[in-house]
Amino acid sequence: MTRQATQTATPAEITPELVAGHGLSEDEYARVLKILGREPNLTELGIFSVMWSEHCSYKSSKKYLKTLPTEAPWVICGPGENAGVIDIGDGLAAVFKMESHNHPSFIEPYQGAATGVGGILRDVFTMGARPVANLNALRFGSPDHPKTRHLVAGVVAGIGGYGNCMGIPTVGGECQFDPSYNGNILVNAMTVGLAPADRIFYSAATGVGNPVVYVGSKTGRDGIHGATMASAEFDAETDAKRPTVQVGDPFTEKLLLEACLELMASDAIVAIQDMGAAGLTCSTFEMADKGGTGIEMDLDQVPVRELGMSAYEIMLSESQERMVIVLKPGREDEARAVFGKWELDFAVVGHLTDNGRMVLKQGGEVVADLPIAPLAEASPEYDRPWEATPSPAPLPAADIDPPLADGEALLRLLACPDLCAKNWIWEQYDHMVMGDTVERPGGDAGVVRIHGSNRGLAVTSDCSPRYCYADPESGGAQAVAEAWRNLTATGARPLAITDCMNFGNPERPEIMGQFVGCIEGMGAACRALEFPVVSGNVSFYNETNGEGILPTPVIGGVGVIDDLVKRMTLAFKAQGEAILLVGKTTGHLGATTWLREIAERRDGAPPAMDLNAERGNGDFTRGLIEEGLLTACHDVASGGISVALAEMAISGGLGATVAIPEDIGIPTHGWLFAEDQGRYLLTASNPTLVMAAAQKAGVAIENIGKTGGDLLTVGDTVAISVSELTRAHGSWLPEFMAVPDEN
């Protein structure tokens, strides 16, 4: 069936229970009545519900998101469009964004994760960009939780199933485990695309009378109330929400991608918007609002999969692989031919008007008549009460007696769920398709070649939720700095970030305080590092039965490598090269991985952030890479120096001998496992030049050892073969996933 069967809006008495069931408070419903001057019908109530949901309106976060730095000379388009856009030179732009699909992925892991990938891909190619790289940031519950293995398997299969079919390489990401995610996992998907810098497409619908067309897949009943479901916490009835999870089709998405890019090569498009959360409702309202126009639509013209769909169902469906396009007048046949060639539905469903209203007709009757601006712009904006997280006391290494010998502790860290090798995951993704992947997953950042050139894009995602829980401001700053460091370690020039802000219930002051603190820290780091925010997403209500997740503001970073010949990797390259440590080590163990995994404690302040030192150390390191003075580079992060050295040894299949500096004033375990920020491990064949450059730049640096042999030896307490390190690092995840799933 290609046309909607005639059916008027289903009559329904608007009761307080019905209003509450649509996620609207009494105050919000009073605002609805004031805007309309009357009671809404069911379709109109549904539209208000999704447009004013937390997921679509950002009503709890707007106040603070406005404080983030979003501008730089290279920023073409900041937050507010489908994705952010930055100028990367040579007439090209990078287009990227990260989105959450947390709630659907917990309910139905395969489809939830798959449609998360599909949605973020559409956000990018809607802007006129061809996607060139995917990333994903995953958080699961404790490995011993009965659902964790099932969720890992389903999510990874969903990401791979969709991304692989699309032919887009997955080149990076992260995966962590913590009990706080037992009842609410996080699936954050990021896509980066390339487009001509002067051919970016936007969503503002302009030109009274211009046709509004629907393209892509047909509309079904899947995903109805998806946006409102994503704006509420889970409870014992979570499984009943399965019908709100959309079902994706990557093969149709691939056709849609190619059709859109083909039409974009013409000058027929005025505006374009994908149908994501809240489907046809959100896309049309946002387009009309940005363009200052109205829209009149005939829902009988919407291609549908099922008979008898009501206006309510058509407008709120979140069926996948769909777009709304405003065309120039008279270009309908041209556009229809393009989408027909790709075997996709194409229908003229309406036109732009000058009255600023959304008028929906079905069966010849008006089934909804709503003002656009109040719905889109006058959605609630809350200044929710918040409580600052109390600052924890510092935890000096000298105050903690190590329960394990240093060598044993290193092996345990390498094998722990957060730090172990994630090959089991990324080997299920096609990370080499398109032939431009230069650095596959497993390094500091993924790197893809800008096709036909010797330039590359470096991409990464990162967050340390334990820091954000201990001190949100410090943790937010660290997440930005870590992404910046990851890019720098490859030799890339960091340019901009996207974020995915995952938190619990904002109506709880302590949760809102976590969000406010993280935003403050992120903003400070972005300003200090000239690393603006160009896109992002907020996901609240990530909790179950009142138990919230750790605050998890994931940062996706993008940078440019101007000469791929000079790009850097973390692997030890040759025997006898000097190992240099950039940055100061104070022995910080509060809120560290060592503290949690070895000492079985979660207390203490997170690492202090010195953003000036962060900037100086990173710029210095990048300069060394550009001058060709280094052979390897790796930032020091979770697990400290010892884990970073082990990762370099494992990657290169080569050992090293490292001396712990004398008179460091901290215990050995503090030097080995501290997570002080702003540090890099480097190797160089001519360390004299590097040390001289550091002295000139005023950067702290130490020559701590040499590469060589088949053992990693650190001081007097660590002497482990590279093969044993490799076994410890690579065994946990495949062994965990090899256990039969009981779900």
XYZ file of C-alpha atoms in Angstrom:
743
model
C 0.000 0.000 0.000
C 1.434 3.411 -0.939
C -1.276 5.729 0.214
C -2.940 6.258 3.555
C -6.436 4.910 3.881
C -8.876 7.630 4.854
C -9.412 7.846 8.582
C -9.957 10.858 10.752
C -8.333 11.368 14.120
C -9.512 8.929 16.751
C -11.792 10.746 19.191
C -10.518 10.665 22.722
C -11.456 12.427 25.919
C -8.461 14.391 27.137
C -8.221 13.343 30.774
C -5.530 14.144 33.361
C -4.471 10.499 33.127
C -4.090 10.750 29.343
C -2.062 13.939 29.688
C 0.196 12.367 32.303
C 0.569 9.283 30.120
C 1.954 11.570 27.426
C 4.658 12.844 29.783
C 3.208 16.334 30.242
C 2.999 17.883 33.691
C -0.027 19.842 34.867
C 1.857 23.101 34.330
C 2.910 22.066 30.847
C -0.632 21.116 29.919
C -1.839 24.482 31.208
C 0.682 26.063 28.835
C -0.756 23.950 25.989
C -4.231 25.257 26.727
C -2.972 28.840 26.787
C -1.169 28.460 23.436
C -4.148 26.871 21.703
C -6.917 28.756 23.452
C -8.771 25.446 23.510
C -8.390 21.805 24.402
C -6.200 19.797 22.001
C -7.426 16.706 20.243
C -5.500 13.461 20.624
C -3.243 14.064 17.637
C -2.389 17.544 18.848
C -1.740 16.261 22.369
C 0.632 13.660 20.959
C 2.491 16.323 19.003
C 2.909 18.530 22.062
C 4.032 15.481 24.015
C 6.914 14.557 21.727
C 7.949 18.133 20.902
C 8.151 18.985 24.594
C 9.754 15.732 25.673
C 13.159 15.990 27.300
C 14.660 14.089 24.379
C 13.479 16.628 21.794
C 13.208 19.925 23.671
C 16.271 19.817 25.990
C 14.074 21.595 28.525
C 16.310 20.731 31.498
C 19.632 21.353 29.764
C 19.147 24.330 27.412
C 20.192 26.884 30.002
C 23.597 25.268 30.479
C 24.285 24.113 26.937
C 24.203 27.783 25.901
C 27.327 28.384 28.021
C 29.562 26.050 25.992
C 31.978 27.611 23.500
C 30.793 26.888 19.977
C 32.764 29.244 17.741
C 36.155 29.241 16.075
C 37.440 30.454 12.713
C 37.130 26.917 11.335
C 33.549 26.324 12.550
C 31.071 26.487 9.666
C 28.004 25.333 11.584
C 27.694 24.877 15.318
C 24.901 23.341 17.423
C 21.340 23.631 16.201
C 21.476 21.694 12.937
C 21.504 17.963 12.345
C 25.294 17.858 12.772
C 28.242 20.188 13.307
C 30.417 21.320 10.410
C 34.060 22.423 10.440
C 36.391 23.609 7.705
C 39.326 21.218 7.281
C 40.990 22.989 4.369
C 41.321 22.199 0.657
C 37.684 23.178 0.138
C 36.403 20.349 2.387
C 34.332 20.209 5.545
C 34.032 17.539 8.216
C 30.457 16.939 9.354
C 29.920 15.009 12.582
C 27.709 14.319 15.547
C 27.201 11.820 18.363
C 23.785 10.584 19.492
C 22.453 8.313 22.199
C 20.230 5.299 21.745
C 20.367 4.105 25.320
C 16.824 3.244 26.250
C 15.974 1.362 23.034
C 19.233 -0.602 23.235
C 18.485 -1.836 26.735
C 14.990 -2.943 25.750
C 15.930 -4.514 22.404
C 19.746 -4.488 22.075
C 20.127 -5.470 18.422
C 17.522 -3.143 16.930
C 18.185 -0.381 19.447
C 21.880 -0.240 18.610
C 21.329 -0.736 14.875
C 18.847 2.120 14.580
C 21.144 4.295 16.680
C 23.775 3.853 13.974
C 21.212 4.504 11.242
C 19.985 7.665 12.907
C 23.400 9.233 13.316
C 24.320 8.367 9.731
C 21.218 10.246 8.526
C 22.110 13.245 10.681
C 25.383 13.469 8.789
C 24.348 12.808 5.211
C 21.337 15.101 5.633
C 23.934 17.889 5.726
C 25.280 16.813 2.323
C 28.227 14.773 3.631
C 29.276 11.273 2.687
C 29.940 9.347 5.913
C 33.536 8.101 6.137
C 33.855 6.848 9.713
C 31.754 5.529 12.580
C 32.580 5.285 16.266
C 30.656 4.017 19.258
C 30.955 4.527 22.998
C 29.403 1.678 24.978
C 28.742 1.245 28.695
C 27.427 -1.983 30.156
C 26.651 -3.215 33.650
C 28.765 -5.434 35.843
C 30.062 -8.532 34.036
C 28.441 -10.718 36.678
C 24.991 -9.226 36.080
C 22.730 -11.803 34.354
C 21.809 -9.481 31.462
C 25.238 -8.052 30.656
C 26.506 -10.739 28.298
C 23.207 -10.766 26.393
C 23.275 -6.984 26.033
C 26.908 -6.886 24.883
C 26.237 -9.537 22.239
C 23.093 -7.844 20.957
C 24.467 -4.309 20.863
C 27.703 -5.281 19.130
C 25.798 -7.383 16.585
C 23.384 -4.492 15.946
C 26.162 -1.947 15.418
C 28.057 -4.296 13.138
C 24.960 -5.454 11.300
C 23.904 -1.926 10.361
C 27.293 -0.271 9.856
C 28.744 -3.167 7.862
C 25.771 -3.239 5.521
C 26.107 0.494 4.986
C 29.751 0.082 4.044
C 30.993 2.672 6.544
C 34.106 1.703 8.542
C 33.914 1.698 12.337
C 37.349 2.986 13.323
C 37.165 3.771 17.028
C 35.220 3.877 20.226
C 35.311 2.580 23.770
C 33.638 0.035 26.002
C 33.426 0.089 29.800
C 31.604 -1.858 32.486
C 30.188 -0.668 35.804
C 27.326 -1.776 38.083
C 25.649 1.629 37.666
C 24.738 0.601 34.102
C 23.112 -2.695 35.159
C 19.613 -1.426 34.466
C 20.413 1.209 31.856
C 23.208 0.662 29.368
C 24.614 3.437 27.198
C 24.939 3.155 23.427
C 26.373 6.358 21.939
C 27.003 6.370 18.189
C 29.114 8.885 16.271
C 29.516 9.443 12.541
C 31.960 11.661 10.665
C 31.416 12.625 7.043
C 33.064 14.762 4.367
C 31.419 17.368 2.168
C 32.436 20.306 -0.017
C 32.688 23.254 2.353
C 30.465 25.346 0.067
C 27.794 22.648 -0.384
C 26.362 22.207 3.106
C 22.617 21.577 3.307
C 20.454 22.989 6.059
C 16.963 22.379 7.393
C 15.334 25.832 7.276
C 12.190 25.531 5.141
C 11.690 28.705 3.076
C 9.670 29.768 0.061
C 5.899 29.965 0.409
C 4.260 27.437 -1.879
C 7.346 25.254 -2.175
C 6.505 21.543 -2.154
C 7.176 19.402 0.907
C 8.123 15.847 -0.064
C 8.499 12.619 1.858
C 11.197 10.148 0.748
C 12.600 6.822 1.899
C 10.791 3.984 3.616
C 7.104 3.727 4.369
C 5.678 4.768 7.725
C 4.641 2.034 10.138
C 3.572 1.799 13.729
C 7.064 1.096 15.086
C 8.679 3.567 17.403
C 5.548 5.448 18.429
C 6.326 7.219 21.720
C 10.050 6.547 21.269
C 10.948 10.118 22.229
C 8.795 10.098 25.332
C 10.110 6.667 26.316
C 13.641 8.062 26.074
C 12.580 10.871 28.419
C 11.593 8.667 31.321
C 13.409 6.336 33.653
C 12.984 2.581 33.588
C 10.979 0.545 36.038
C 9.649 -2.978 36.470
C 7.481 -2.554 33.345
C 10.393 -1.802 31.025
C 9.935 -4.867 28.831
C 6.462 -3.629 27.946
C 8.110 -0.749 26.081
C 9.468 -2.994 23.323
C 6.907 -1.652 20.788
C 8.502 1.794 21.127
C 11.786 0.487 19.665
C 12.192 1.136 15.953
C 13.311 -1.462 13.427
C 15.968 -0.464 10.931
C 16.886 -1.585 7.419
C 20.485 -0.705 6.463
C 19.983 -1.706 2.849
C 17.251 0.906 2.467
C 19.432 3.423 4.314
C 22.232 2.839 1.800
C 19.820 3.559 -1.052
C 18.570 6.652 0.774
C 22.126 7.907 1.263
C 22.961 7.568 -2.406
C 19.667 9.075 -3.564
C 20.028 12.094 -1.272
C 23.609 12.742 -2.345
C 22.606 12.427 -6.001
C 19.813 14.970 -5.646
C 22.110 17.217 -3.617
C 24.415 17.399 -6.619
C 21.650 19.440 -8.288
C 20.216 22.726 -7.060
C 16.715 21.357 -6.449
C 16.781 21.242 -2.634
C 15.751 24.170 -0.440
C 15.893 22.300 2.874
C 16.252 18.742 4.070
C 15.758 17.017 7.403
C 15.885 13.401 8.488
C 13.062 11.913 10.506
C 14.613 10.956 13.829
C 13.074 11.226 17.280
C 9.359 12.046 17.015
C 9.450 11.265 13.319
C 7.402 13.393 10.933
C 6.364 15.697 13.766
C 9.759 16.925 14.858
C 11.235 17.128 11.359
C 8.452 19.270 9.904
C 8.032 21.539 12.915
C 11.764 22.204 13.153
C 12.079 22.909 9.426
C 9.171 25.311 9.401
C 10.280 27.064 12.565
C 13.818 27.645 11.305
C 12.487 29.035 8.044
C 9.713 31.112 9.604
C 7.034 29.424 7.514
C 3.975 27.250 7.957
C 3.204 23.844 6.485
C 0.029 22.281 5.253
C 0.165 18.498 4.861
C -2.224 15.890 3.500
C -1.572 12.757 5.524
C -3.420 10.666 2.957
C -0.350 11.144 0.756
C 2.125 9.727 3.286
C 3.371 6.277 2.192
C 2.371 3.787 4.891
C 2.988 0.137 5.641
C -0.273 -0.579 7.419
C -3.949 0.022 6.761
C -5.989 2.372 8.856
C -3.208 4.393 10.425
C -4.501 7.421 12.290
C -3.052 10.908 12.070
C -1.679 10.380 15.566
C 0.202 7.267 14.463
C 1.522 8.787 11.246
C 2.865 11.902 12.958
C 4.439 10.101 15.921
C 5.849 7.037 14.188
C 9.628 6.703 14.349
C 9.950 4.316 11.440
C 13.476 4.497 10.101
C 15.140 5.549 6.839
C 12.884 8.531 6.077
C 13.520 12.144 5.062
C 11.560 15.340 4.527
C 12.705 17.605 1.703
C 11.523 21.038 0.626
C 12.080 21.429 -3.099
C 12.267 24.407 -5.381
C 9.036 24.805 -7.335
C 8.734 22.644 -10.404
C 11.499 20.250 -9.416
C 9.221 17.463 -8.222
C 9.543 15.271 -11.307
C 13.326 15.547 -11.270
C 13.471 14.533 -7.619
C 10.907 11.764 -8.094
C 13.042 10.290 -10.855
C 16.100 10.191 -8.600
C 14.335 8.429 -5.754
C 12.518 6.125 -8.171
C 15.889 5.108 -9.612
C 16.942 4.042 -6.095
C 13.620 2.234 -5.555
C 12.516 4.500 -2.704
C 9.134 5.993 -1.914
C 8.597 9.570 -3.003
C 5.465 11.568 -2.258
C 4.501 15.231 -2.291
C 2.768 15.500 1.076
C 2.285 19.244 1.425
C 3.490 22.765 0.795
C 4.872 25.719 2.704
C 2.516 28.484 3.804
C 2.932 31.973 5.220
C 0.722 31.583 8.297
C 3.222 29.991 10.705
C 0.895 27.063 11.415
C 1.014 23.322 10.986
C -2.241 22.233 9.381
C -2.731 18.498 8.981
C -5.513 17.040 6.839
C -6.745 13.488 6.527
C -9.781 12.288 4.618
C -10.431 15.853 3.563
C -10.769 17.032 7.166
C -8.449 19.089 9.338
C -7.174 16.761 12.048
C -4.660 19.137 13.640
C -4.073 22.884 13.471
C -1.191 24.137 15.594
C 1.010 27.232 15.781
C 4.585 26.249 14.936
C 6.741 28.745 16.814
C 5.241 28.148 20.282
C 5.735 24.429 19.970
C 9.271 24.697 18.679
C 10.523 27.742 20.559
C 8.296 28.124 23.601
C 8.848 24.658 24.928
C 9.507 24.673 28.640
C 12.972 25.756 29.741
C 13.610 24.729 33.299
C 16.112 26.076 35.774
C 16.004 22.949 37.858
C 17.269 22.989 41.431
C 20.744 21.535 41.696
C 23.235 20.628 44.368
C 26.962 20.777 43.812
C 28.776 17.489 44.350
C 30.901 17.787 47.519
C 34.598 17.921 46.669
C 36.312 14.760 47.897
C 39.585 14.920 49.755
C 42.801 14.161 47.872
C 44.162 10.659 48.274
C 47.982 10.645 48.388
C 49.634 7.440 47.236
C 51.551 7.326 50.512
C 48.247 6.822 52.361
C 47.417 3.617 50.475
C 49.222 0.342 51.058
C 49.229 -1.650 47.810
C 47.432 -4.989 48.334
C 49.243 -6.612 45.377
C 52.770 -6.601 44.049
C 53.221 -4.114 41.217
C 53.708 -6.731 38.502
C 50.620 -8.657 39.560
C 48.653 -5.420 39.738
C 49.691 -4.501 36.187
C 48.545 -7.859 34.825
C 45.230 -7.544 36.623
C 44.683 -4.033 35.257
C 45.438 -5.118 31.703
C 42.876 -7.896 32.064
C 40.144 -5.880 33.789
C 36.937 -5.277 31.800
C 37.568 -1.567 31.239
C 41.202 -1.782 30.108
C 41.328 -5.139 28.352
C 41.675 -5.366 24.586
C 38.367 -4.853 22.809
C 39.322 -6.780 19.656
C 36.351 -9.108 20.192
C 34.127 -6.097 19.601
C 35.785 -4.197 16.799
C 36.729 -7.266 14.788
C 32.986 -7.745 14.244
C 32.864 -4.362 12.569
C 34.153 -3.736 9.083
C 36.863 -1.227 9.866
C 38.642 -1.349 6.499
C 35.764 -0.857 4.039
C 36.144 2.140 1.677
C 39.899 1.506 1.657
C 40.835 4.716 3.473
C 41.276 3.473 7.028
C 44.824 4.298 8.067
C 44.634 3.522 11.781
C 42.213 0.826 12.859
C 40.622 0.606 16.326
C 42.863 -0.044 19.295
C 45.091 3.036 19.168
C 44.671 6.480 20.677
C 42.427 7.560 17.796
C 41.122 6.131 14.546
C 42.532 7.692 11.387
C 40.947 7.753 7.925
C 42.522 9.152 4.786
C 40.762 12.025 3.076
C 40.183 10.178 -0.174
C 42.599 10.997 -2.936
C 44.954 12.939 -0.692
C 47.722 12.453 1.833
C 45.719 14.155 4.558
C 43.671 12.420 7.208
C 40.968 12.791 9.823
C 41.674 11.557 13.342
C 38.611 10.671 15.405
C 38.141 9.542 18.989
C 35.610 9.235 21.805
C 36.332 9.294 25.505
C 35.010 9.785 29.028
C 36.021 8.713 32.557
C 32.698 8.497 34.427
C 34.397 7.696 37.744
C 36.053 11.136 37.615
C 32.742 12.813 36.796
C 31.082 11.103 39.749
C 33.836 12.101 42.177
C 34.067 15.704 40.943
C 31.870 16.607 37.951
C 33.714 19.792 37.039
C 37.116 18.123 37.022
C 35.680 15.058 35.255
C 34.031 17.143 32.534
C 37.281 18.971 31.869
C 39.214 15.698 31.826
C 36.885 14.123 29.258
C 37.521 16.998 26.837
C 41.260 16.976 27.542
C 41.500 13.221 27.060
C 39.870 13.457 23.616
C 42.237 16.316 22.753
C 45.215 14.223 23.938
C 44.104 11.191 21.954
C 44.045 13.230 18.753
C 47.331 14.930 19.566
C 49.044 11.580 20.137
C 48.427 10.696 16.473
C 49.869 14.006 15.308
C 46.450 15.465 14.542
C 45.493 19.075 15.097
C 42.345 18.886 17.284
C 39.569 21.048 15.843
C 36.211 20.440 17.503
C 34.064 18.103 19.566
C 30.618 16.635 19.695
C 29.234 15.459 23.006
C 26.742 12.943 24.304
C 25.669 13.873 27.819
C 24.349 10.793 29.640
C 22.902 11.373 33.112
C 20.191 10.200 35.472
C 16.981 12.002 36.439
C 17.451 15.816 36.223
C 14.569 16.311 38.641
C 16.894 15.085 41.379
C 19.081 18.018 42.511
C 22.189 15.874 42.970
C 21.903 14.569 39.390
C 21.289 18.030 38.002
C 24.330 19.150 39.983
C 26.426 16.514 38.231
C 25.264 17.825 34.863
C 25.948 21.466 35.746
C 29.413 20.612 37.067
C 30.352 18.577 33.989
C 29.203 21.389 31.687
C 31.320 23.905 33.613
C 34.401 21.691 33.373
C 33.832 20.927 29.699
C 33.433 24.603 28.878
C 36.652 25.533 30.662
C 38.612 22.819 28.845
C 37.118 23.672 25.455
C 38.107 27.313 25.872
C 41.610 26.538 27.106
C 42.283 24.049 24.293
C 40.448 25.975 21.512
C 38.305 22.910 21.021
C 34.727 24.132 20.450
C 31.508 22.124 20.707
C 29.742 21.962 17.339
C 27.036 19.356 17.971
C 25.762 16.994 20.590
C 23.001 15.308 22.470
C 21.644 15.132 26.014
C 20.239 11.893 27.392
C 18.595 12.223 30.801
C 16.590 9.717 32.830
C 19.208 6.988 32.500
C 18.220 5.151 35.634
C 16.125 2.264 36.827
C 13.974 2.273 39.937
C 15.668 5.437 41.138
C 19.247 4.178 40.650
C 21.098 6.464 38.273
C 24.113 5.760 36.090
C 27.480 7.339 36.705
C 27.512 10.773 35.044
C 28.882 10.035 31.578
C 29.513 13.046 29.313
C 31.092 11.286 26.324
C 33.280 13.484 24.137
C 33.788 12.769 20.446
C 36.767 14.608 18.993
C 37.839 15.326 15.408
C 41.211 16.550 14.210
C 43.208 16.850 11.003
C 46.566 15.331 10.065
C 48.038 17.371 7.250
C 50.615 14.755 6.239
C 49.824 11.114 6.885
C 53.473 10.208 6.421
C 54.084 11.933 9.753
C 51.186 10.357 11.647
C 52.134 8.664 14.864
C 51.127 5.386 16.504
C 51.664 4.001 19.984
C 53.683 0.865 19.092
C 57.337 0.546 20.046
C 59.147 0.484 16.695
C 62.776 -0.545 17.183
C 65.394 -1.720 19.667
C 67.380 0.802 21.650
C 65.150 3.863 21.300
C 64.786 6.243 24.215
C 61.518 6.351 26.149
C 60.572 9.844 27.282
C 57.834 10.960 29.659
C 56.261 14.374 29.050
C 54.427 16.003 31.956
C 54.642 15.918 35.723
C 53.833 12.878 37.848
C 52.617 13.542 41.379
C 51.325 10.078 42.153
C 47.618 10.818 41.947
C 45.577 7.706 42.803
C 42.171 9.116 43.798
C 39.273 7.779 41.672
C 41.736 5.820 39.516
C 41.405 2.455 37.860
C 44.120 1.056 40.137
C 42.197 2.203 43.201
C 39.007 0.518 42.008
C 40.454 -2.686 40.587
C 43.366 -3.350 42.958
C 42.575 -1.543 46.199
C 38.805 -2.123 45.726
C 38.059 1.473 46.677
C 36.227 4.263 44.865
C 37.087 7.298 46.985
C 39.358 10.297 46.629
C 39.482 13.309 44.355
C 40.020 12.778 40.632
C 43.195 14.100 39.016
C 43.645 17.845 39.167
C 43.328 19.557 35.802
C 46.015 22.081 34.846
C 44.664 23.184 31.477
C 47.614 25.455 30.753
C 50.015 22.548 31.206
C 47.650 20.342 29.192
C 47.774 22.778 26.291
C 51.529 23.311 26.526
C 52.426 19.629 26.761
C 50.114 18.705 23.894
C 51.241 21.468 21.557
C 54.868 20.559 22.296
C 54.270 16.865 21.582
C 52.422 17.593 18.368
C 55.271 19.828 17.262
C 57.747 16.994 17.792
C 55.603 14.721 15.626
C 55.394 17.337 12.873
C 59.192 17.716 12.943
C 59.677 13.968 12.604
C 61.524 13.635 15.912
C 59.425 10.794 17.372
C 58.922 7.152 16.512
C 55.969 6.454 18.856
C 53.577 8.434 21.038
C 50.902 7.401 23.509
C 48.991 9.475 26.014
C 49.045 8.329 29.651
C 45.483 7.668 30.792
C 43.660 4.976 32.791
C 46.101 2.717 34.594
C 48.914 5.250 34.458
C 52.442 4.911 33.121
C 52.642 1.146 33.628
C 49.540 0.401 31.539
C 50.596 2.880 28.834
C 54.037 1.232 28.602
C 52.440 -2.208 28.434
C 50.091 -1.109 25.632
C 53.040 0.243 23.650
C 54.969 -2.988 24.176
C 51.996 -5.179 23.225
C 51.271 -3.138 20.112
C 54.878 -3.286 18.950
C 55.700 -6.802 20.142
C 58.778 -5.338 21.794
C 59.870 -4.966 25.406
C 61.497 -2.119 27.285
C 63.569 -1.357 30.341
C 62.373 1.623 32.357
C 63.928 3.175 35.443
C 61.745 4.899 37.987
C 63.267 8.333 38.523
C 65.114 8.824 41.787
C 63.886 11.198 44.468
C 60.346 11.254 43.096
C 58.958 11.652 46.608
C 56.099 9.199 46.047
C 55.791 5.429 46.530
C 56.555 3.196 43.574
C 52.912 2.205 43.080
C 52.037 5.897 42.915
C 54.466 6.476 40.041
C 53.418 3.328 38.207
C 49.629 3.666 38.403
C 48.878 7.351 38.979
C 46.561 9.027 36.493
C 48.001 12.538 36.562
C 46.832 14.380 33.487
C 48.590 16.020 30.552
C 51.210 13.296 30.092
C 52.594 11.461 27.052
C 55.040 8.612 26.550
C 57.321 9.101 23.550
C 60.065 7.136 21.852
C 62.857 8.763 19.912
C 66.052 7.655 18.210
C 67.665 11.026 19.007
C 66.494 11.951 22.510
C 69.022 14.778 22.822
C 67.113 16.872 20.298
C 63.816 16.174 22.065
C 65.181 17.032 25.507
C 66.672 20.268 24.177
C 63.365 21.231 22.578
C 61.532 20.545 25.855
C 63.951 22.702 27.820
C 63.452 25.531 25.333
C 59.656 25.184 25.543
C 59.628 24.917 29.335
C 57.966 21.501 29.225
C 58.613 18.890 31.918
C 60.253 15.810 30.396
C 62.283 12.831 31.634
C 64.266 10.148 29.842
C 63.062 7.039 31.652
C 64.341 4.091 29.645
C 64.936 2.256 26.371
C 63.039 -0.123 24.136
C 64.335 -3.631 23.534
C 64.146 -7.283 24.511
C 61.081 -9.368 25.177
C 60.421 -8.181 28.748
C 58.794 -5.043 30.087
C 60.912 -4.170 33.084
C 59.983 -1.171 35.217
C 62.151 -0.415 38.222
C 62.685 -3.305 40.585
C 59.047 -4.379 40.852
C 57.852 -5.169 37.316
C 59.448 -7.687 34.936
C 56.902 -9.349 32.645
C 57.292 -10.845 29.173
C 55.511 -9.133 26.327
C 53.772 -12.410 25.525
C 52.369 -12.594 29.065
C 51.222 -8.981 28.856
C 49.551 -9.746 25.534
C 47.780 -12.797 26.953
C 46.482 -10.884 29.964
C 45.318 -7.979 27.831
C 43.600 -10.043 25.169
C 41.936 -12.890 27.010
C 39.214 -11.472 29.250
C 36.578 -10.320 26.772
C 36.590 -13.345 24.426
C 36.529 -15.678 27.436
C 33.660 -13.714 28.963
C 31.643 -13.769 25.754
C 32.359 -17.463 25.136
C 30.113 -18.427 28.068
C 26.678 -19.471 26.743
C 24.055 -16.756 27.086
C 21.213 -17.804 29.378
C 18.888 -15.037 28.252
